[in-house]
XYZ file of C-alpha atoms in Angstrom:
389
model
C 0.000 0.000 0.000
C 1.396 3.155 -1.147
C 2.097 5.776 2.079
C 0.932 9.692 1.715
C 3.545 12.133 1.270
C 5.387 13.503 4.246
C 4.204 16.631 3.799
C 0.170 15.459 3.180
C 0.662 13.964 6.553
C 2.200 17.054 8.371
C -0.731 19.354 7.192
C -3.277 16.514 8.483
C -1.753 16.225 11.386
C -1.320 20.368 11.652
C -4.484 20.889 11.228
C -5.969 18.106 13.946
C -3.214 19.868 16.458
C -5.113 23.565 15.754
C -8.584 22.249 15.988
C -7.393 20.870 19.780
C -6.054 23.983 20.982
C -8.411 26.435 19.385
C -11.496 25.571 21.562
C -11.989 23.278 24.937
C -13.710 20.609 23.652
C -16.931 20.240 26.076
C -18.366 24.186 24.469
C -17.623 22.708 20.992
C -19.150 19.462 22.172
C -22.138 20.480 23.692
C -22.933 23.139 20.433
C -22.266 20.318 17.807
C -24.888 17.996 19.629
C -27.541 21.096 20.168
C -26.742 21.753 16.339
C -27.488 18.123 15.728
C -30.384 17.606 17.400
C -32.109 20.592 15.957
C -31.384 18.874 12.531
C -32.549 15.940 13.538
C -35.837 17.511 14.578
C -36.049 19.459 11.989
C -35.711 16.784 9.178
C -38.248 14.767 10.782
C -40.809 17.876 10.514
C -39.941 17.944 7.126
C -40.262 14.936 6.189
C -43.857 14.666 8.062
C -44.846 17.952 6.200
C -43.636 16.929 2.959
C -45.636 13.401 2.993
C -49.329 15.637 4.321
C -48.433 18.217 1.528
C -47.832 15.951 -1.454
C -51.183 14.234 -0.823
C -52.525 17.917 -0.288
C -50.634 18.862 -3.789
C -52.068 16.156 -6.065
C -55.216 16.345 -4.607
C -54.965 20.063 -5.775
C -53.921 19.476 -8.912
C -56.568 16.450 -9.639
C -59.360 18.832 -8.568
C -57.937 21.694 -11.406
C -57.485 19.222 -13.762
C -61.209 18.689 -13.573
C -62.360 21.583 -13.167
C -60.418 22.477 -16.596
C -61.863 19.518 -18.351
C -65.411 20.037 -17.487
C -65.003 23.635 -18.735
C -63.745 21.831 -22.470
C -66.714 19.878 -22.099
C -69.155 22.888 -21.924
C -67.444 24.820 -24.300
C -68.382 22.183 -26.591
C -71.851 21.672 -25.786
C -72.103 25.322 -25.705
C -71.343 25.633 -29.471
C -73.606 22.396 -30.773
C -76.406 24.688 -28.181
C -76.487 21.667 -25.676
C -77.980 22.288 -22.197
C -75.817 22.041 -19.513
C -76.101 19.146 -17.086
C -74.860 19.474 -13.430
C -72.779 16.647 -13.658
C -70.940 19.105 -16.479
C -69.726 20.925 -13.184
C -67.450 19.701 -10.579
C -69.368 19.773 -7.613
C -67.050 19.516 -4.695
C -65.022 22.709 -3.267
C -61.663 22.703 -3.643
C -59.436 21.190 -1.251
C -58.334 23.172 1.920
C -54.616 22.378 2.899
C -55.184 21.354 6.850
C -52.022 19.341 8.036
C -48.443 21.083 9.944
C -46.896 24.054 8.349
C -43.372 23.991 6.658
C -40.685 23.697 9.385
C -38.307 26.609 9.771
C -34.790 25.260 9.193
C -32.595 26.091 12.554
C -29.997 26.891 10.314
C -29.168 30.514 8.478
C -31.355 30.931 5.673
C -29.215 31.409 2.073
C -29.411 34.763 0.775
C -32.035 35.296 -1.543
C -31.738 35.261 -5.227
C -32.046 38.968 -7.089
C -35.133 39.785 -8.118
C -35.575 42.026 -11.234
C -37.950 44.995 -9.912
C -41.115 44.577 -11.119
C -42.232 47.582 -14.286
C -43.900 50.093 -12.512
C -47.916 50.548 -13.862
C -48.436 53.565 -15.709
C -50.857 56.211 -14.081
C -52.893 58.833 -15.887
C -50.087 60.990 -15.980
C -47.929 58.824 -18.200
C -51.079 57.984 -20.527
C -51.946 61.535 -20.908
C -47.895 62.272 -21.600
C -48.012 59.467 -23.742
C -50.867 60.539 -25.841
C -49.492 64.151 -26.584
C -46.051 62.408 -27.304
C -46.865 59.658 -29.627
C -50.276 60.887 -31.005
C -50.246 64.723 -30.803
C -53.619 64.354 -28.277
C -55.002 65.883 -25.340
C -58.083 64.728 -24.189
C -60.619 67.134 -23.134
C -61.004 66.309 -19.573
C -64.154 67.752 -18.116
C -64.671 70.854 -15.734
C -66.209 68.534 -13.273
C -66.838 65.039 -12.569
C -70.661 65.909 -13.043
C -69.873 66.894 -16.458
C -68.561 63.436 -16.901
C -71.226 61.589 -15.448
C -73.772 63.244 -17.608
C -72.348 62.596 -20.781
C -71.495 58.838 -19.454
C -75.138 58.639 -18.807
C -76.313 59.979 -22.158
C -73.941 57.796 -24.187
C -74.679 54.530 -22.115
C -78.369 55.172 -22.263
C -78.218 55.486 -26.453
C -77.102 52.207 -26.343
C -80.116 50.717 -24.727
C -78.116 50.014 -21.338
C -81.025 50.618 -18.153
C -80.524 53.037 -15.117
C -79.976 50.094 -12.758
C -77.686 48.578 -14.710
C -74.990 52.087 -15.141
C -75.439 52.913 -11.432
C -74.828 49.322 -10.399
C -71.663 48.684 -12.209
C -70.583 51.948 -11.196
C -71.767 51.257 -7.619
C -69.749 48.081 -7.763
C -66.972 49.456 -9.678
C -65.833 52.003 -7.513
C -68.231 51.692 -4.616
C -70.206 54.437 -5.567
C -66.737 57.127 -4.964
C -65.138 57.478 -8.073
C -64.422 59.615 -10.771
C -64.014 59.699 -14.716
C -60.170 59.393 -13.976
C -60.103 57.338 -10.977
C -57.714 54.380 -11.333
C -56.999 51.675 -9.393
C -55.360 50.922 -6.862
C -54.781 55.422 -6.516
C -56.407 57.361 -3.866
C -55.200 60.569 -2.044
C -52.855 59.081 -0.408
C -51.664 56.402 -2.567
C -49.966 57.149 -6.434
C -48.847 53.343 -6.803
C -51.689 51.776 -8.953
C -52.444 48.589 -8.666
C -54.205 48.383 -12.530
C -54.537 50.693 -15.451
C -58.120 50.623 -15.037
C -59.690 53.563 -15.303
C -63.094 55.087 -14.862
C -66.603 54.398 -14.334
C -66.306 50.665 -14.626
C -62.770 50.412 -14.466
C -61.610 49.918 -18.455
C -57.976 48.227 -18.592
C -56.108 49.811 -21.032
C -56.530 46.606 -23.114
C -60.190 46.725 -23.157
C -59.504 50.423 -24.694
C -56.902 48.802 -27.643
C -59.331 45.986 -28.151
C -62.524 48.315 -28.132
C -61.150 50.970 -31.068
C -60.375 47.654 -33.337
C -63.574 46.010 -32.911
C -65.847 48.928 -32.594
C -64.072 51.970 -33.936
C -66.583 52.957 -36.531
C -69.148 53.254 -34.073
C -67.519 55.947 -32.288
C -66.216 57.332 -35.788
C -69.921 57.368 -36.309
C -71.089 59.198 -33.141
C -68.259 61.834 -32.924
C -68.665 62.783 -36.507
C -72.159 63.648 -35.234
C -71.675 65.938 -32.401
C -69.018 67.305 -34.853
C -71.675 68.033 -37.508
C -73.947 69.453 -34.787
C -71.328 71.996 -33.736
C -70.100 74.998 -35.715
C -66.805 77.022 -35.045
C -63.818 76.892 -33.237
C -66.029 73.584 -31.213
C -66.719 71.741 -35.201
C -62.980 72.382 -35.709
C -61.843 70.675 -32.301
C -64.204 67.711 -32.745
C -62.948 67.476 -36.453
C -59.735 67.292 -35.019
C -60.343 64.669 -32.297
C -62.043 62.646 -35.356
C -58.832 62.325 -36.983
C -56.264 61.609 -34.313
C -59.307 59.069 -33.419
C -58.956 57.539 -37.082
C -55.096 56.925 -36.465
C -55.604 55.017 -33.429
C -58.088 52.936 -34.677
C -55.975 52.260 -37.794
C -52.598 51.360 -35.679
C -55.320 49.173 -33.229
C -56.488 47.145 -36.693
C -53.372 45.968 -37.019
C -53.090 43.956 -34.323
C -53.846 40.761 -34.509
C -56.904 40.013 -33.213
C -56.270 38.153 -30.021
C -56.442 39.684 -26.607
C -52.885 38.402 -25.944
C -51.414 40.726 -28.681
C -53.901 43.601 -27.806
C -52.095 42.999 -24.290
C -48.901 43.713 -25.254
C -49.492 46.656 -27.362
C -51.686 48.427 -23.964
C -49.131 47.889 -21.335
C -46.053 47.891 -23.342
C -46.056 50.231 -25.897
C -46.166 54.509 -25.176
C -48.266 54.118 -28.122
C -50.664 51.880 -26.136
C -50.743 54.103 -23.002
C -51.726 56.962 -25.333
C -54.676 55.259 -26.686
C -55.751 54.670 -23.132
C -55.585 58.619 -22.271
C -58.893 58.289 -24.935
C -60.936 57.184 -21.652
C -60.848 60.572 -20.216
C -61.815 62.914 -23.307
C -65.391 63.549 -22.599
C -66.345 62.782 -25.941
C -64.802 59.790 -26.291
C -64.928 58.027 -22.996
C -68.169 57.782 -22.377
C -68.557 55.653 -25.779
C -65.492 53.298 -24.666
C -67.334 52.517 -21.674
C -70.618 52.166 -22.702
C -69.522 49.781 -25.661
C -67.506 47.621 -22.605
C -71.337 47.021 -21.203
C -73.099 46.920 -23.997
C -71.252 43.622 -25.862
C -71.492 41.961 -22.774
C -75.069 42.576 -23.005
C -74.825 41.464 -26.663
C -72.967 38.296 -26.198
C -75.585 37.458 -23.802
C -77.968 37.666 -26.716
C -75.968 36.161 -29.191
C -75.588 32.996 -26.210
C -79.267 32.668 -26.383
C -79.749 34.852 -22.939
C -83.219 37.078 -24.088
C -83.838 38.218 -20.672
C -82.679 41.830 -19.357
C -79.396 41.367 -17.439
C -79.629 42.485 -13.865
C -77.409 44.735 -12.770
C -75.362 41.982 -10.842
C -75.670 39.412 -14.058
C -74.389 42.277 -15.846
C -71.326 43.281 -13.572
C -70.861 39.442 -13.149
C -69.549 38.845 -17.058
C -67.523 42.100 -16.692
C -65.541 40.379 -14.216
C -64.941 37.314 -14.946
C -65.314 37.451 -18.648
C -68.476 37.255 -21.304
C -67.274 33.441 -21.475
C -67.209 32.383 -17.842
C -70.469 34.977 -17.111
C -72.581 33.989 -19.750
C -71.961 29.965 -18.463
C -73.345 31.603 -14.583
C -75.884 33.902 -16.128
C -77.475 31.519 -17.693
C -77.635 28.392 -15.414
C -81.126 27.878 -13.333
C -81.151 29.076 -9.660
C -81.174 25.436 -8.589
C -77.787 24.998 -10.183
C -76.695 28.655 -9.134
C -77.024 27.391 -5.255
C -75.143 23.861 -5.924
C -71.904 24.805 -8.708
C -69.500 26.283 -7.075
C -67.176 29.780 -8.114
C -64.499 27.486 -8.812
C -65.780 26.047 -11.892
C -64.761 29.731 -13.373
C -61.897 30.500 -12.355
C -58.308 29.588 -13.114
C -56.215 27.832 -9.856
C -54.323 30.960 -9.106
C -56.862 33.374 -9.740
C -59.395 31.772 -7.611
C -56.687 31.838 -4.658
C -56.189 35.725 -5.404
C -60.008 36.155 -5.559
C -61.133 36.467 -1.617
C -64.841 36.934 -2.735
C -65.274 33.882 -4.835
C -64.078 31.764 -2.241
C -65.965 33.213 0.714
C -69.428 32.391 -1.483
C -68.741 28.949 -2.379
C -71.228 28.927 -4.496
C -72.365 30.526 -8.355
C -75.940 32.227 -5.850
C -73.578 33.342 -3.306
C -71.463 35.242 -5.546
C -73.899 36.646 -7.044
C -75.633 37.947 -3.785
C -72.659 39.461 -2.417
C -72.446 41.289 -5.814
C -75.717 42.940 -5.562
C -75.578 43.743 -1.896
C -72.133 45.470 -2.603
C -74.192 47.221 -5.382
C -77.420 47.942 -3.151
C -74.545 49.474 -0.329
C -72.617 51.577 -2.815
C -76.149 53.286 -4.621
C -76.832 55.462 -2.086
C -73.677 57.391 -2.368
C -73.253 60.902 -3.672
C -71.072 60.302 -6.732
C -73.854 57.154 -7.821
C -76.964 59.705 -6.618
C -75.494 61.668 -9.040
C -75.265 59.322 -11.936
C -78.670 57.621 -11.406
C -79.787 61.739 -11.514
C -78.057 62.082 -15.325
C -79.111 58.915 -16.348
């Protein structure tokens, strides 16, 4: 057997000489076996936590599986004009982790990995800087709120949309406090927004991009209009709004026509934010946000719904989606009280959404909508738009 080298053998031995003299070896002893134990422990935890949470975890993931299925199911039966079954649902809640938390680990956490900062959400001062930069627009903003809610009124109204259902989606909205350029997630107090939505019933800036492509000539149609009604300096204005309008309908037409892509170009692009700015011209954001309502009440139709939306029906496919709304909207009350929110919802947004899980059920969530509603009506700023409507 071949020996080490002398001098492998006098750092080994070195070495075993320093560790002696450098502490007394009960302290060192005594640490190590505190050290050890806590290990010990502390695997065993884990180990207990990790067996209770994978059951938990593919219990989860069975139960969205389903979920996503049966939604692939209706979708289908929705386009041959099937009724829906309750056994097209899933019918249990979704499971509730119960078992021991995650163990702490007794030793010093590693340092975290770097995380890029997150892009800050535009507020209404970049869209407005972004429409003067990129489009050569400044939206006339109104004197007063009133103003706003007036022409709101007028221009959802036109469009066959009822009192009860404005003031209710405004009511929910905003709870019955905001303005034309109220955004969320920005009070007095707070400037970091939280969403680009904006307004009445709270528009995201991709609803705006999407909106001028699909329904531009409408509001061509309706501007060019007032314009023709006007004479003057206020013609020439309008005349001017109607062209800058034109371009950003043209640019929004060539998108393709997918809300993913319309995504990207309304919270990526300056030329995005400065199409969203068009939600606080008085002329032309009370059209964007009656439109918003109104296909929702159209898709309804076009679904076979020939009933008046209530307020809450209404307010429940702008916020979850014509698709997922129309699918609660039109089920019977009896199915209403058993399917639960979860059925609509994807895993992570259901955990984000503290309302949908509190009801349970389809009836519950649309209760708690309506009471919010019934709360927020008796507010000035919805007193107000129930008087201009």
């Amino acid at each position: 057997m071949r020996r080490p080298p002398a001098r492998t053998l006098f750092i080994v031995f070195a070495a075993a000489a320093l560790l002696t003299v450098a502490a007394p070896a009960w302290p060192q002893s005594a640490q190590d076996s505190a050290t050890l134990g806590a290990l010990a422990a502390y695997q065993e935890k884990l180990a207990q936590y990790e067996r209770v949470h994978g059951t938990y975890e593919r219990e989860h993931a069975a139960y969205w599986h389903a979920v996503a299925e049966k939604r692939k199911l209706r979708n289908a039966k929705r386009r041959k004009h099937e009724v829906m079954q309750l056994a097209d649902y899933v019918l249990t809640q979704p499971p509730v982790y119960s078992g021991p938390p995650r163990p702490v680990s007794p030793l010093p956490p590693p340092p975290p990995p770097p995380v890029p900062p997150k892009p800050e959400i535009p507020v209404v001062a970049d869209f407005l800087s972004a429409a003067k930069e990129q489009w050569g627009f400044v939206p006339d903003q109104p004197a007063s709120d009133a103003d706003f809610k007036r022409a709101y009124a007028r221009a959802a109204r036109a469009t066959g949309l009822t009192q009860a259902q404005i003031v209710g989606v405004y009511a929910f909205e905003t709870g019955g406090r905001g303005a034309y350029d109220t955004q969320a997630g920005v009070t007095r107090s707070r400037t970091r927004a939280i969403s680009p939505a904006i307004g009445y019933n709270q528009l995201l800036s991709t609803n705006t991009v999407s909106l001028l492509a699909e329904s531009g000539g409408r509001f061509l149609a309706a501007l060019g209009q007032k314009a023709r009604t006007r004479t003057g300096a206020a013609r020439a204005q309008l005349e001017r709004k109607l062209a800058v309008l034109k371009r950003m309908i043209a640019f929004c037409r060539t998108i393709p026509h997918r809300w993913s892509e319309y995504d990207k170009v309304a919270k990526h692009t300056t030329k995005g934010w400065g199409i969203h700015a068009a939600v606080l011209d008085i002329d032309i954001g009370p059209l964007l946000q009656a439109q918003k309502l109104l296909d929702s009440v159209k898709f309804a139709r076009l679904k076979g719904y020939r009933a008046p939306l209530s307020a809450a029906e209404l307010e429940l496919m702008n916020l979850t989606g014509d698709g997922n709304g129309i699918d609660m909207v039109m089920m019977p009350q009896s199915f209403r009280e058993k399917v639960p929110t979860a059925n609509f919802f994807q895993p992570n947004g259901y955990a984000r959404n503290p309302v949908a899980r509190r009801t349970k059920v389809v009836a519950g969530l649309i209760a708690e909508i309506q009471q919010h509603m019934d709360r927020n009506a008796k507010t000035p700023g919805a007193r107000a738009l129930a008087a201009g409507s």
